[in-house]
GROMACS .gro file of C-alpha atoms in nm:
model
  364
    1MET     CA    1  -4.941  21.895   0.149
    2THR     CA    2  -4.960  21.520   0.220
    3ALA     CA    3  -5.130  21.312  -0.046
    4ALA     CA    4  -5.441  21.126   0.065
    5PRO     CA    5  -5.412  20.746   0.082
    6PRO     CA    6  -5.571  20.557  -0.205
    7PRO     CA    7  -5.935  20.454  -0.153
    8SER     CA    8  -5.837  20.086  -0.134
    9ALA     CA    9  -5.610  20.132   0.171
   10PRO     CA   10  -5.883  20.122   0.443
   11ARG     CA   11  -6.012  19.797   0.298
   12SER     CA   12  -5.680  19.615   0.300
   13ARG     CA   13  -5.718  19.486   0.657
   14PRO     CA   14  -6.068  19.333   0.605
   15LEU     CA   15  -5.942  19.176   0.284
   16ARG     CA   16  -5.649  19.022   0.469
   17ARG     CA   17  -5.885  18.892   0.738
   18ALA     CA   18  -6.116  18.742   0.476
   19SER     CA   19  -5.821  18.581   0.303
   20ALA     CA   20  -5.694  18.437   0.633
   21ARG     CA   21  -6.040  18.296   0.710
   22HIS     CA   22  -6.056  18.142   0.366
   23VAL     CA   23  -5.717  17.974   0.408
   24ALA     CA   24  -5.813  17.848   0.753
   25GLY     CA   25  -6.137  17.704   0.621
   26ALA     CA   26  -5.978  17.548   0.316
   27TYR     CA   27  -5.683  17.386   0.487
   28GLY     CA   28  -5.810  17.341   0.842
   29LEU     CA   29  -5.862  16.966   0.796
   30LEU     CA   30  -5.508  16.928   0.668
   31VAL     CA   31  -5.381  17.101   0.982
   32LEU     CA   32  -5.605  16.879   1.193
   33THR     CA   33  -5.461  16.569   1.024
   34ALA     CA   34  -5.108  16.686   1.101
   35LEU     CA   35  -5.201  16.757   1.464
   36LEU     CA   36  -5.356  16.413   1.504
   37VAL     CA   37  -5.041  16.253   1.363
   38VAL     CA   38  -4.828  16.448   1.612
   39VAL     CA   39  -5.055  16.367   1.908
   40PHE     CA   40  -5.074  15.994   1.835
   41SER     CA   41  -4.702  15.980   1.758
   42LEU     CA   42  -4.626  16.127   2.101
   43ALA     CA   43  -4.877  15.901   2.273
   44LEU     CA   44  -4.770  15.586   2.083
   45PRO     CA   45  -4.407  15.645   1.985
   46HIS     CA   46  -4.329  15.276   1.925
   47THR     CA   47  -4.631  15.180   1.715
   48PHE     CA   48  -4.795  15.480   1.546
   49PRO     CA   49  -4.510  15.666   1.365
   50THR     CA   50  -4.394  15.354   1.179
   51ARG     CA   51  -4.383  15.234   0.819
   52ASP     CA   52  -4.619  14.948   0.907
   53THR     CA   53  -4.882  15.197   1.024
   54LEU     CA   54  -4.845  15.401   0.705
   55ASP     CA   55  -4.879  15.093   0.485
   56SER     CA   56  -5.179  14.973   0.685
   57VAL     CA   57  -5.357  15.309   0.657
   58LEU     CA   58  -5.292  15.343   0.282
   59SER     CA   59  -5.406  14.987   0.220
   60THR     CA   60  -5.709  14.948   0.447
   61GLN     CA   61  -5.847  15.296   0.379
   62SER     CA   62  -5.829  15.267   0.000
   63ILE     CA   63  -6.174  15.112  -0.037
   64PRO     CA   64  -6.345  15.364   0.199
   65ALA     CA   65  -6.170  15.642   0.005
   66VAL     CA   66  -6.290  15.510  -0.332
   67LEU     CA   67  -6.644  15.476  -0.198
   68ALA     CA   68  -6.631  15.828  -0.049
   69LEU     CA   69  -6.539  15.962  -0.393
   70ALA     CA   70  -6.831  15.766  -0.538
   71ALA     CA   71  -7.066  15.921  -0.282
   72MET     CA   72  -6.929  16.269  -0.356
   73VAL     CA   73  -7.031  16.277  -0.724
   74PRO     CA   74  -7.412  16.273  -0.675
   75VAL     CA   75  -7.374  16.511  -0.379
   76VAL     CA   76  -7.233  16.766  -0.626
   77THR     CA   77  -7.577  16.771  -0.793
   78GLY     CA   78  -7.760  16.789  -0.460
   79SER     CA   79  -7.853  16.419  -0.455
   80PHE     CA   80  -7.760  16.131  -0.226
   81ASP     CA   81  -7.701  15.769  -0.320
   82LEU     CA   82  -7.786  15.545  -0.024
   83SER     CA   83  -7.748  15.234  -0.239
   84LEU     CA   84  -7.366  15.258  -0.229
   85GLY     CA   85  -7.317  14.999   0.042
   86TYR     CA   86  -7.561  14.755  -0.114
   87GLY     CA   87  -7.404  14.805  -0.455
   88LEU     CA   88  -7.058  14.742  -0.312
   89GLY     CA   89  -7.175  14.416  -0.158
   90LEU     CA   90  -7.333  14.297  -0.483
   91ALA     CA   91  -7.033  14.397  -0.693
   92HIS     CA   92  -6.780  14.209  -0.483
   93VAL     CA   93  -6.983  13.886  -0.467
   94MET     CA   94  -7.052  13.904  -0.842
   95VAL     CA   95  -6.680  13.923  -0.919
   96LEU     CA   96  -6.616  13.613  -0.712
   97ARG     CA   97  -6.918  13.435  -0.855
   98LEU     CA   98  -6.797  13.494  -1.211
   99VAL     CA   99  -6.435  13.399  -1.132
  100VAL     CA  100  -6.495  13.106  -0.897
  101ASP     CA  101  -6.818  12.947  -1.020
  102ALA     CA  102  -6.848  13.061  -1.383
  103ALA     CA  103  -6.472  13.032  -1.451
  104TRP     CA  104  -6.456  13.366  -1.628
  105PRO     CA  105  -6.111  13.519  -1.688
  106TRP     CA  106  -6.069  13.764  -1.403
  107PRO     CA  107  -6.014  14.075  -1.623
  108TRP     CA  108  -6.345  14.014  -1.802
  109ALA     CA  109  -6.522  13.953  -1.472
  110CYS     CA  110  -6.388  14.281  -1.333
  111LEU     CA  111  -6.492  14.477  -1.642
  112ALA     CA  112  -6.838  14.320  -1.640
  113VAL     CA  113  -6.894  14.410  -1.275
  114ILE     CA  114  -6.773  14.768  -1.323
  115ALA     CA  115  -7.005  14.805  -1.624
  116GLY     CA  116  -7.287  14.658  -1.416
  117GLY     CA  117  -7.221  14.921  -1.151
  118GLY     CA  118  -7.264  15.187  -1.417
  119VAL     CA  119  -7.599  15.034  -1.518
  120VAL     CA  120  -7.715  15.042  -1.155
  121GLY     CA  121  -7.610  15.406  -1.136
  122VAL     CA  122  -7.812  15.491  -1.446
  123LEU     CA  123  -8.111  15.313  -1.291
  124ASN     CA  124  -8.077  15.523  -0.977
  125GLY     CA  125  -8.055  15.843  -1.178
  126VAL     CA  126  -8.358  15.757  -1.391
  127VAL     CA  127  -8.568  15.675  -1.085
  128VAL     CA  128  -8.466  15.999  -0.914
  129GLU     CA  129  -8.498  16.235  -1.211
  130PHE     CA  130  -8.768  16.086  -1.430
  131GLY     CA  131  -8.963  15.923  -1.149
  132ARG     CA  132  -8.940  16.249  -0.950
  133ILE     CA  133  -8.865  16.057  -0.630
  134ASP     CA  134  -8.646  16.203  -0.359
  135SER     CA  135  -8.295  16.061  -0.389
  136PHE     CA  136  -8.295  15.940  -0.027
  137ILE     CA  137  -8.609  15.732  -0.081
  138ALA     CA  138  -8.528  15.622  -0.436
  139THR     CA  139  -8.176  15.498  -0.366
  140LEU     CA  140  -8.282  15.337  -0.040
  141GLY     CA  141  -8.540  15.141  -0.239
  142THR     CA  142  -8.300  15.040  -0.515
  143GLY     CA  143  -8.041  14.954  -0.251
  144SER     CA  144  -8.283  14.717  -0.083
  145MET     CA  145  -8.343  14.553  -0.421
  146LEU     CA  146  -7.966  14.517  -0.474
  147TYR     CA  147  -7.938  14.352  -0.135
  148ALA     CA  148  -8.210  14.107  -0.238
  149VAL     CA  149  -8.019  14.028  -0.558
  150THR     CA  150  -7.704  13.974  -0.350
  151GLY     CA  151  -7.890  13.724  -0.133
  152TRP     CA  152  -8.022  13.547  -0.441
  153VAL     CA  153  -7.677  13.525  -0.601
  154THR     CA  154  -7.511  13.389  -0.288
  155GLY     CA  155  -7.803  13.189  -0.149
  156GLY     CA  156  -7.740  13.367   0.180
  157GLY     CA  157  -7.398  13.204   0.219
  158ARG     CA  158  -7.040  13.292   0.138
  159ILE     CA  159  -6.856  13.235  -0.187
  160VAL     CA  160  -6.535  13.050  -0.107
  161PRO     CA  161  -6.267  12.979  -0.372
  162GLY     CA  162  -6.144  12.624  -0.421
  163PRO     CA  163  -5.813  12.480  -0.302
  164ALA     CA  164  -5.627  12.655  -0.585
  165GLY     CA  165  -5.748  12.991  -0.462
  166LEU     CA  166  -5.800  13.297  -0.680
  167PRO     CA  167  -5.579  13.392  -0.976
  168ALA     CA  168  -5.262  13.568  -0.866
  169GLY     CA  169  -5.321  13.853  -1.109
  170PHE     CA  170  -5.657  13.923  -0.947
  171THR     CA  171  -5.532  13.927  -0.587
  172ASP     CA  172  -5.235  14.140  -0.694
  173LEU     CA  173  -5.483  14.420  -0.771
  174TYR     CA  174  -5.493  14.477  -0.397
  175ASP     CA  175  -5.180  14.312  -0.259
  176SER     CA  176  -4.916  14.464  -0.491
  177THR     CA  177  -4.694  14.761  -0.416
  178LEU     CA  178  -4.565  15.047  -0.631
  179LEU     CA  179  -4.268  15.262  -0.535
  180GLY     CA  180  -4.269  15.083  -0.203
  181LEU     CA  181  -4.629  15.184  -0.123
  182PRO     CA  182  -4.953  14.980  -0.146
  183LEU     CA  183  -5.092  14.985  -0.500
  184PRO     CA  184  -5.452  15.070  -0.390
  185ALA     CA  185  -5.329  15.409  -0.268
  186PHE     CA  186  -5.237  15.496  -0.627
  187TYR     CA  187  -5.583  15.389  -0.747
  188VAL     CA  188  -5.733  15.640  -0.505
  189LEU     CA  189  -5.497  15.917  -0.612
  190ALA     CA  190  -5.559  15.853  -0.983
  191LEU     CA  191  -5.937  15.852  -0.930
  192ALA     CA  192  -5.921  16.177  -0.733
  193VAL     CA  193  -5.718  16.344  -1.008
  194VAL     CA  194  -5.966  16.231  -1.275
  195LEU     CA  195  -6.261  16.363  -1.074
  196TRP     CA  196  -6.077  16.689  -1.002
  197VAL     CA  197  -6.021  16.745  -1.373
  198LEU     CA  198  -6.382  16.661  -1.457
  199LEU     CA  199  -6.533  16.879  -1.186
  200GLU     CA  200  -6.289  17.168  -1.163
  201ARG     CA  201  -6.149  17.211  -1.514
  202LEU     CA  202  -6.422  17.104  -1.758
  203PRO     CA  203  -6.762  17.256  -1.839
  204LEU     CA  204  -6.927  16.934  -1.720
  205GLY     CA  205  -6.817  17.009  -1.366
  206ARG     CA  206  -6.952  17.363  -1.381
  207PHE     CA  207  -7.287  17.231  -1.502
  208LEU     CA  208  -7.303  16.979  -1.217
  209TYR     CA  209  -7.220  17.243  -0.956
  210VAL     CA  210  -7.486  17.478  -1.095
  211ILE     CA  211  -7.741  17.196  -1.081
  212GLY     CA  212  -7.651  17.129  -0.719
  213ALA     CA  213  -7.667  17.497  -0.625
  214ASN     CA  214  -7.988  17.591  -0.808
  215PRO     CA  215  -8.160  17.336  -1.037
  216ARG     CA  216  -8.417  17.591  -1.152
  217ALA     CA  217  -8.148  17.838  -1.257
  218ALA     CA  218  -7.965  17.557  -1.436
  219GLU     CA  219  -8.278  17.479  -1.640
  220LEU     CA  220  -8.330  17.847  -1.723
  221VAL     CA  221  -7.981  17.879  -1.872
  222GLY     CA  222  -8.034  17.569  -2.083
  223ILE     CA  223  -7.846  17.302  -1.885
  224PRO     CA  224  -8.012  16.958  -1.928
  225THR     CA  225  -8.037  16.889  -1.556
  226ARG     CA  226  -8.192  16.544  -1.586
  227ARG     CA  227  -7.926  16.413  -1.822
  228TYR     CA  228  -7.636  16.544  -1.615
  229THR     CA  229  -7.784  16.413  -1.290
  230VAL     CA  230  -7.821  16.069  -1.444
  231ASP     CA  231  -7.460  16.097  -1.562
  232ALA     CA  232  -7.351  16.175  -1.205
  233PHE     CA  233  -7.528  15.866  -1.071
  234ALA     CA  234  -7.378  15.658  -1.354
  235ALA     CA  235  -7.027  15.777  -1.267
  236SER     CA  236  -7.093  15.694  -0.902
  237GLY     CA  237  -7.208  15.346  -1.000
  238LEU     CA  238  -6.895  15.284  -1.205
  239ILE     CA  239  -6.678  15.384  -0.909
  240VAL     CA  240  -6.879  15.158  -0.678
  241GLY     CA  241  -6.823  14.869  -0.920
  242PHE     CA  242  -6.450  14.936  -0.910
  243ALA     CA  243  -6.459  14.947  -0.529
  244GLY     CA  244  -6.635  14.609  -0.535
  245VAL     CA  245  -6.353  14.464  -0.743
  246LEU     CA  246  -6.097  14.591  -0.492
  247LEU     CA  247  -6.301  14.455  -0.202
  248ALA     CA  248  -6.317  14.112  -0.364
  249ALA     CA  249  -5.940  14.114  -0.420
  250GLN     CA  250  -5.891  14.213  -0.056
  251GLN     CA  251  -6.141  13.978   0.110
  252GLN     CA  252  -6.100  13.685  -0.133
  253ILE     CA  253  -6.429  13.551   0.008
  254GLY     CA  254  -6.775  13.664  -0.097
  255ASN     CA  255  -6.969  13.795   0.204
  256PRO     CA  256  -7.321  13.916   0.113
  257SER     CA  257  -7.347  14.162   0.402
  258VAL     CA  258  -7.001  14.320   0.409
  259GLY     CA  259  -7.084  14.623   0.193
  260LEU     CA  260  -7.314  14.785   0.447
  261ASP     CA  261  -7.021  14.855   0.678
  262TYR     CA  262  -6.881  15.104   0.424
  263LEU     CA  263  -7.192  15.319   0.378
  264LEU     CA  264  -7.149  15.550   0.679
  265PRO     CA  265  -6.774  15.609   0.628
  266ALA     CA  266  -6.839  15.696   0.263
  267PHE     CA  267  -7.086  15.971   0.345
  268VAL     CA  268  -6.877  16.102   0.633
  269GLY     CA  269  -6.584  16.140   0.394
  270ALA     CA  270  -6.793  16.301   0.119
  271LEU     CA  271  -6.970  16.552   0.345
  272LEU     CA  272  -6.671  16.636   0.560
  273GLY     CA  273  -6.468  16.677   0.241
  274SER     CA  274  -6.694  16.961   0.129
  275THR     CA  275  -6.550  17.171   0.411
  276ALA     CA  276  -6.188  17.138   0.290
  277ILE     CA  277  -5.986  17.268  -0.006
  278ARG     CA  278  -6.297  17.424  -0.168
  279PRO     CA  279  -6.519  17.496   0.136
  280GLY     CA  280  -6.890  17.493   0.066
  281ARG     CA  281  -6.880  17.251  -0.228
  282PRO     CA  282  -6.802  16.880  -0.259
  283ASN     CA  283  -6.460  16.825  -0.417
  284ALA     CA  284  -6.228  16.531  -0.478
  285PHE     CA  285  -5.918  16.644  -0.289
  286GLY     CA  286  -6.125  16.767   0.004
  287THR     CA  287  -6.277  16.419   0.023
  288LEU     CA  288  -5.929  16.265   0.035
  289VAL     CA  289  -5.833  16.499   0.318
  290ALA     CA  290  -6.148  16.401   0.509
  291VAL     CA  291  -6.070  16.031   0.461
  292ALA     CA  292  -5.717  16.097   0.588
  293VAL     CA  293  -5.854  16.258   0.905
  294LEU     CA  294  -6.083  15.961   0.964
  295ALA     CA  295  -5.805  15.710   0.891
  296VAL     CA  296  -5.556  15.873   1.127
  297GLY     CA  297  -5.818  15.910   1.400
  298LEU     CA  298  -5.940  15.551   1.376
  299THR     CA  299  -5.587  15.410   1.359
  300GLY     CA  300  -5.479  15.604   1.665
  301ILE     CA  301  -5.792  15.509   1.857
  302GLY     CA  302  -5.740  15.144   1.766
  303GLN     CA  303  -5.377  15.142   1.877
  304LEU     CA  304  -5.477  15.302   2.208
  305GLY     CA  305  -5.689  14.994   2.272
  306ALA     CA  306  -6.031  15.161   2.265
  307ALA     CA  307  -6.344  14.945   2.286
  308PHE     CA  308  -6.514  14.826   1.969
  309TRP     CA  309  -6.810  15.059   2.014
  310THR     CA  310  -6.589  15.366   1.980
  311VAL     CA  311  -6.570  15.316   1.602
  312PRO     CA  312  -6.944  15.371   1.530
  313LEU     CA  313  -6.943  15.647   1.792
  314PHE     CA  314  -6.655  15.816   1.610
  315TYR     CA  315  -6.826  15.784   1.271
  316GLY     CA  316  -7.163  15.902   1.398
  317GLY     CA  317  -7.022  16.205   1.575
  318THR     CA  318  -6.805  16.293   1.278
  319LEU     CA  319  -7.104  16.263   1.044
  320LEU     CA  320  -7.304  16.510   1.253
  321LEU     CA  321  -7.006  16.745   1.259
  322ALA     CA  322  -6.957  16.704   0.884
  323VAL     CA  323  -7.320  16.785   0.803
  324GLY     CA  324  -7.310  17.092   1.027
  325LEU     CA  325  -6.983  17.221   0.885
  326ALA     CA  326  -7.090  17.148   0.527
  327GLY     CA  327  -7.413  17.343   0.578
  328TYR     CA  328  -7.226  17.633   0.737
  329SER     CA  329  -6.971  17.644   0.453
  330ALA     CA  330  -7.247  17.633   0.192
  331ARG     CA  331  -7.435  17.919   0.361
  332ARG     CA  332  -7.117  18.129   0.371
  333LEU     CA  333  -7.064  18.061   0.003
  334ARG     CA  334  -7.420  18.159  -0.088
  335THR     CA  335  -7.410  18.479   0.117
  336GLY     CA  336  -7.080  18.583  -0.039
  337ALA     CA  337  -6.868  18.552   0.275
  338GLY     CA  338  -6.578  18.440   0.064
  339ALA     CA  339  -6.626  18.694  -0.210
  340ALA     CA  340  -6.326  18.902  -0.106
  341HIS     CA  341  -6.101  18.607  -0.183
  342ASP     CA  342  -6.275  18.444  -0.480
  343ALA     CA  343  -6.432  18.736  -0.667
  344PRO     CA  344  -6.293  18.797  -1.016
  345ALA     CA  345  -6.148  19.130  -1.120
  346THR     CA  346  -6.448  19.202  -1.342
  347ALA     CA  347  -6.804  19.090  -1.297
  348PRO     CA  348  -6.893  18.792  -1.519
  349GLY     CA  349  -7.172  18.815  -1.769
  350PRO     CA  350  -7.493  18.611  -1.747
  351PRO     CA  351  -7.417  18.234  -1.738
  352THR     CA  352  -7.493  18.035  -2.047
  353ALA     CA  353  -7.488  17.662  -2.114
  354ALA     CA  354  -7.245  17.713  -2.401
  355SER     CA  355  -6.989  17.889  -2.186
  356GLY     CA  356  -7.024  17.648  -1.894
  357GLY     CA  357  -7.085  17.936  -1.655
  358GLY     CA  358  -7.261  17.900  -1.320
  359THR     CA  359  -7.406  18.104  -1.043
  360ALA     CA  360  -7.180  18.304  -0.814
  361GLY     CA  361  -6.975  18.083  -0.592
  362THR     CA  362  -7.033  17.769  -0.798
  363ALA     CA  363  -6.787  17.802  -1.083
  364PRO     CA  364  -6.429  17.706  -0.995
   0.00000   0.00000   0.00000
């Protein structure tokens, strides 16, 4: 008499399908990046697949990548920081003002500006959480105030260094290379690793993800939602301050309006990144993959000789796609579509603040 198959056999095929869908969702953007590289390399064999293109992408996209990581942190908690572009503009002119006009040593000027970015982030968090103002409105208001401060600092004009230029150590922050690659690329990688550890491997990250998924549930299990949300905005502000330092080292001229150009790319990277690596939740490495897709696409479009208006068209269309995909991934996560792949062997107990647990689908 033939033994009956084990009860788990009929379910093996659906489990394999669920696993395949999970892999496709997690690494689809990586595949898209590789396809774009192949397509542009075939279309532009003499210009695109070159070392100069690689160096240009790693260098010019470092600041958008840093700012995208800054935008990602509040998004983890379900908030948005629209003051990023204004803060970037103020940070980069303040560095040059301190170095050029106040004759500060450039390391102290950089540290002061980064610390100032953290203060601005705390202000944003306090206004959002304790003022109970929607993050869109609150950060748009504080961003407008930052823009006013930028105009006051610069008098509406540019900050231009003297004949001696800027200190070599300061400009080397952006212009140097390491292992034959632009140094800013290593800043981005180091920042992504730090954020990955904080969000994916420490209780702090679990708390932030629970707050973003269900603030009421986070309060019920004892997570201080206000404090952690303010911390997220503070971390974002520190990163924006660092991005301002890099922008000043790159531009070497203080332009009061330059920061606004980086706002849309930052949010495109942050939102599109929530559909990669860990679909349905903002994450550092997914943000890097999203920035890579944007960088490859824009570089290829530029080398094909596309008109100037294709850049905002590309960003706008990608933003709409990113928001749609991010919402779809989040809904799949909430409804348990990925449970076959991510579910633990045994059901977890009730989440507690001490254990750093979260709701289903939110803990890494």
